[in-house]
Structures are given as structure tokens and as C-alpha cells.
């Protein structure tokens, strides 16, 4: 991730991520010092916006802390 604002997702510069089949995902945010591994079996991945919702909840929890 070079420009979080341009990508319109909660993140930090230097983050890296991957989204896989069945809505699985992982991301590492070195600025916030978090690593997220999300394993599920939701097919197709477009069935529910679970990955963006998870990301929003994780970063929202960081702000609330």
C-alpha cells in the first residue's frame, strides 16, 4: 500500500495484503503493528462484503482503544 487515501480503505503506508478464494484474507500493517489472518469458506467471495467489514472493524477497534 503506497497511498491509503487513494485506495479508500483503512490502512497504512507499507501495508501488504492478499485476498484468496472463499473470502479468505490476510494483511500486515507494520505502522499499527497488526497482522490479520481471516479464514472462512464463503463462496463466491462477492456473496457478502465480509473482508471490507472486517477491515473496518479492526481499524475502528484501534481508534477506540
CSV table of N, CA and C in Angstrom, one decimal:
chain,number,residue,atom,x,y,z
A,1,UNK,N,0.9,-1.2,0.0
A,1,UNK,CA,0.0,0.0,0.0
A,1,UNK,C,0.9,1.2,0.0
A,2,UNK,N,0.7,2.0,-1.0
A,2,UNK,CA,1.5,3.3,-1.1
A,2,UNK,C,0.7,4.5,-0.7
A,3,UNK,N,-0.6,4.5,-1.0
A,3,UNK,CA,-1.4,5.6,-0.7
A,3,UNK,C,-2.8,5.2,-0.3
A,4,UNK,N,-3.0,5.0,1.1
A,4,UNK,CA,-4.3,4.6,1.6
A,4,UNK,C,-5.5,5.4,1.2
A,5,UNK,N,-5.3,6.7,1.2
A,5,UNK,CA,-6.4,7.6,0.8
A,5,UNK,C,-6.8,7.4,-0.6
A,6,UNK,N,-5.9,7.2,-1.5
A,6,UNK,CA,-6.3,7.0,-2.9
A,6,UNK,C,-7.0,5.6,-3.1
A,7,UNK,N,-6.7,4.6,-2.2
A,7,UNK,CA,-7.4,3.3,-2.3
A,7,UNK,C,-8.7,3.3,-1.5
A,8,UNK,N,-8.9,4.3,-0.7
A,8,UNK,CA,-10.2,4.5,0.0
A,8,UNK,C,-10.5,3.3,1.0
A,9,UNK,N,-9.4,2.8,1.6
A,9,UNK,CA,-9.6,1.7,2.6
A,9,UNK,C,-8.8,2.1,3.9
A,10,UNK,N,-9.3,1.7,5.0
A,10,UNK,CA,-8.5,1.9,6.2
A,10,UNK,C,-7.2,1.1,6.1
A,11,UNK,N,-6.1,1.8,6.2
A,11,UNK,CA,-4.8,1.1,6.1
A,11,UNK,C,-3.7,2.1,6.4
A,12,UNK,N,-2.4,1.6,6.3
A,12,UNK,CA,-1.3,2.5,6.5
A,12,UNK,C,-0.3,2.3,5.3
A,13,UNK,N,0.5,3.3,5.0
A,13,UNK,CA,1.5,3.1,4.0
A,13,UNK,C,2.5,2.0,4.4
A,14,UNK,N,2.8,1.1,3.5
A,14,UNK,CA,3.7,0.0,3.8
A,14,UNK,C,2.9,-1.3,4.1
A,15,UNK,N,1.6,-1.2,4.2
A,15,UNK,CA,0.8,-2.4,4.4
A,15,UNK,C,0.9,-3.3,3.2
A,16,UNK,N,0.8,-4.6,3.5
A,16,UNK,CA,0.7,-5.6,2.4
A,16,UNK,C,-0.4,-6.6,2.7
A,17,UNK,N,-1.0,-7.1,1.7
A,17,UNK,CA,-2.2,-8.0,1.9
A,17,UNK,C,-2.4,-8.9,0.7
A,18,UNK,N,-3.3,-9.9,1.0
A,18,UNK,CA,-3.7,-10.8,0.0
A,18,UNK,C,-5.1,-11.3,0.3
A,19,UNK,N,-5.9,-11.4,-0.8
A,19,UNK,CA,-7.3,-12.0,-0.7
A,19,UNK,C,-7.4,-13.2,-1.5
A,20,UNK,N,-7.9,-14.3,-0.9
A,20,UNK,CA,-7.9,-15.5,-1.6
A,20,UNK,C,-9.3,-16.0,-1.9
A,21,UNK,N,-9.4,-17.3,-2.3
A,21,UNK,CA,-10.7,-17.9,-2.6
A,21,UNK,C,-11.5,-18.1,-1.3
A,22,UNK,N,-12.8,-18.2,-1.5
A,22,UNK,CA,-13.7,-18.4,-0.3
A,22,UNK,C,-13.6,-17.3,0.7
A,23,UNK,N,-13.3,-16.1,0.3
A,23,UNK,CA,-13.3,-14.9,1.1
A,23,UNK,C,-12.2,-14.9,2.1
A,24,UNK,N,-11.2,-15.7,2.0
A,24,UNK,CA,-10.1,-15.7,2.9
A,24,UNK,C,-9.2,-14.4,2.7
A,25,UNK,N,-8.5,-14.0,3.7
A,25,UNK,CA,-7.7,-12.8,3.5
A,25,UNK,C,-6.6,-12.7,4.6
A,26,UNK,N,-5.6,-12.0,4.3
A,26,UNK,CA,-4.6,-11.6,5.3
A,26,UNK,C,-4.1,-10.2,5.0
A,27,UNK,N,-3.7,-9.5,6.0
A,27,UNK,CA,-2.9,-8.3,5.8
A,27,UNK,C,-2.0,-8.0,7.0
A,28,UNK,N,-0.9,-7.3,6.7
A,28,UNK,CA,0.0,-6.9,7.7
A,28,UNK,C,0.2,-5.4,7.6
A,29,UNK,N,0.0,-4.7,8.7
A,29,UNK,CA,0.1,-3.3,8.8
A,29,UNK,C,1.3,-3.0,9.8
A,30,UNK,N,2.5,-2.7,9.2
A,30,UNK,CA,3.6,-2.5,10.1
A,30,UNK,C,3.5,-1.2,10.9
A,31,UNK,N,2.8,-0.2,10.5
A,31,UNK,CA,2.7,1.0,11.2
A,31,UNK,C,1.9,0.8,12.5
A,32,UNK,N,0.7,0.1,12.4
A,32,UNK,CA,-0.1,-0.2,13.5
A,32,UNK,C,0.3,-1.4,14.3
A,33,UNK,N,1.3,-2.2,13.7
A,33,UNK,CA,1.8,-3.4,14.3
A,33,UNK,C,0.7,-4.4,14.5
A,34,UNK,N,0.0,-4.7,13.4
A,34,UNK,CA,-1.1,-5.7,13.4
A,34,UNK,C,-0.9,-6.7,12.2
A,35,UNK,N,-1.2,-7.9,12.5
A,35,UNK,CA,-1.3,-8.9,11.4
A,35,UNK,C,-2.7,-9.6,11.6
A,36,UNK,N,-3.4,-9.7,10.5
A,36,UNK,CA,-4.7,-10.3,10.5
A,36,UNK,C,-4.7,-11.5,9.5
A,37,UNK,N,-5.2,-12.6,10.0
A,37,UNK,CA,-5.4,-13.8,9.1
A,37,UNK,C,-6.9,-14.1,9.3
A,38,UNK,N,-7.6,-14.1,8.2
A,38,UNK,CA,-9.0,-14.4,8.2
A,38,UNK,C,-9.3,-15.6,7.3
A,39,UNK,N,-9.8,-16.7,7.9
A,39,UNK,CA,-10.1,-17.9,7.2
A,39,UNK,C,-11.6,-18.2,7.3
A,40,UNK,N,-12.2,-18.4,6.1
A,40,UNK,CA,-13.6,-18.7,6.0
A,40,UNK,C,-13.9,-19.5,4.8
A,41,UNK,N,-15.1,-19.9,4.6
A,41,UNK,CA,-15.5,-20.7,3.4
A,41,UNK,C,-16.7,-20.1,2.8
A,42,UNK,N,-16.7,-18.9,2.4
A,42,UNK,CA,-17.8,-18.2,1.9
A,42,UNK,C,-17.6,-18.0,0.3
A,43,UNK,N,-18.3,-18.8,-0.4
A,43,UNK,CA,-18.2,-18.7,-1.9
A,43,UNK,C,-19.6,-18.3,-2.5
A,44,UNK,N,-19.6,-17.5,-3.5
A,44,UNK,CA,-18.4,-16.8,-4.0
A,44,UNK,C,-18.1,-15.6,-3.1
A,45,UNK,N,-16.9,-15.1,-3.3
A,45,UNK,CA,-16.4,-14.0,-2.4
A,45,UNK,C,-17.3,-12.8,-2.4
A,46,UNK,N,-18.0,-12.6,-3.5
A,46,UNK,CA,-18.9,-11.4,-3.6
A,46,UNK,C,-20.2,-11.6,-2.9
A,47,UNK,N,-20.4,-12.8,-2.3
A,47,UNK,CA,-21.7,-13.0,-1.6
A,47,UNK,C,-22.0,-12.0,-0.5
A,48,UNK,N,-21.0,-11.7,0.2
A,48,UNK,CA,-21.2,-10.7,1.3
A,48,UNK,C,-19.9,-9.9,1.5
A,49,UNK,N,-19.9,-8.6,1.7
A,49,UNK,CA,-18.7,-7.8,1.8
A,49,UNK,C,-18.0,-8.0,3.2
A,50,UNK,N,-17.7,-9.3,3.5
A,50,UNK,CA,-17.1,-9.6,4.8
A,50,UNK,C,-15.7,-9.1,5.0
A,51,UNK,N,-14.9,-9.1,3.9
A,51,UNK,CA,-13.5,-8.7,4.1
A,51,UNK,C,-13.4,-7.2,4.4
A,52,UNK,N,-14.1,-6.3,3.6
A,52,UNK,CA,-14.1,-4.9,4.0
A,52,UNK,C,-14.7,-4.6,5.3
A,53,UNK,N,-15.7,-5.3,5.7
A,53,UNK,CA,-16.3,-5.1,7.0
A,53,UNK,C,-15.3,-5.5,8.1
A,54,UNK,N,-14.6,-6.6,8.0
A,54,UNK,CA,-13.6,-7.0,9.0
A,54,UNK,C,-12.5,-5.9,9.1
A,55,UNK,N,-12.1,-5.4,8.0
A,55,UNK,CA,-11.0,-4.4,8.0
A,55,UNK,C,-11.5,-3.1,8.7
A,56,UNK,N,-12.8,-2.7,8.5
A,56,UNK,CA,-13.3,-1.6,9.1
A,56,UNK,C,-13.4,-1.8,10.6
A,57,UNK,N,-13.8,-3.0,11.0
A,57,UNK,CA,-14.0,-3.3,12.5
A,57,UNK,C,-12.6,-3.3,13.2
A,58,UNK,N,-11.6,-3.8,12.5
A,58,UNK,CA,-10.2,-3.9,13.1
A,58,UNK,C,-9.7,-2.5,13.3
A,59,UNK,N,-9.8,-1.6,12.3
A,59,UNK,CA,-9.2,-0.3,12.4
A,59,UNK,C,-10.1,0.6,13.4
A,60,UNK,N,-11.4,0.3,13.4
A,60,UNK,CA,-12.2,1.0,14.3
A,60,UNK,C,-11.9,0.7,15.8
A,61,UNK,N,-11.5,-0.6,16.0
A,61,UNK,CA,-11.1,-1.0,17.4
A,61,UNK,C,-9.8,-0.3,17.8
A,62,UNK,N,-8.9,-0.1,16.8
A,62,UNK,CA,-7.7,0.6,17.1
A,62,UNK,C,-7.9,2.0,17.5
A,63,UNK,N,-8.8,2.7,16.9
A,63,UNK,CA,-9.2,4.1,17.2
A,63,UNK,C,-9.8,4.2,18.6
A,64,UNK,N,-10.7,3.2,18.9
A,64,UNK,CA,-11.4,3.2,20.2
A,64,UNK,C,-10.5,2.9,21.3
A,65,UNK,N,-9.4,2.3,21.1
A,65,UNK,CA,-8.5,1.9,22.2
A,65,UNK,C,-7.8,3.0,22.9
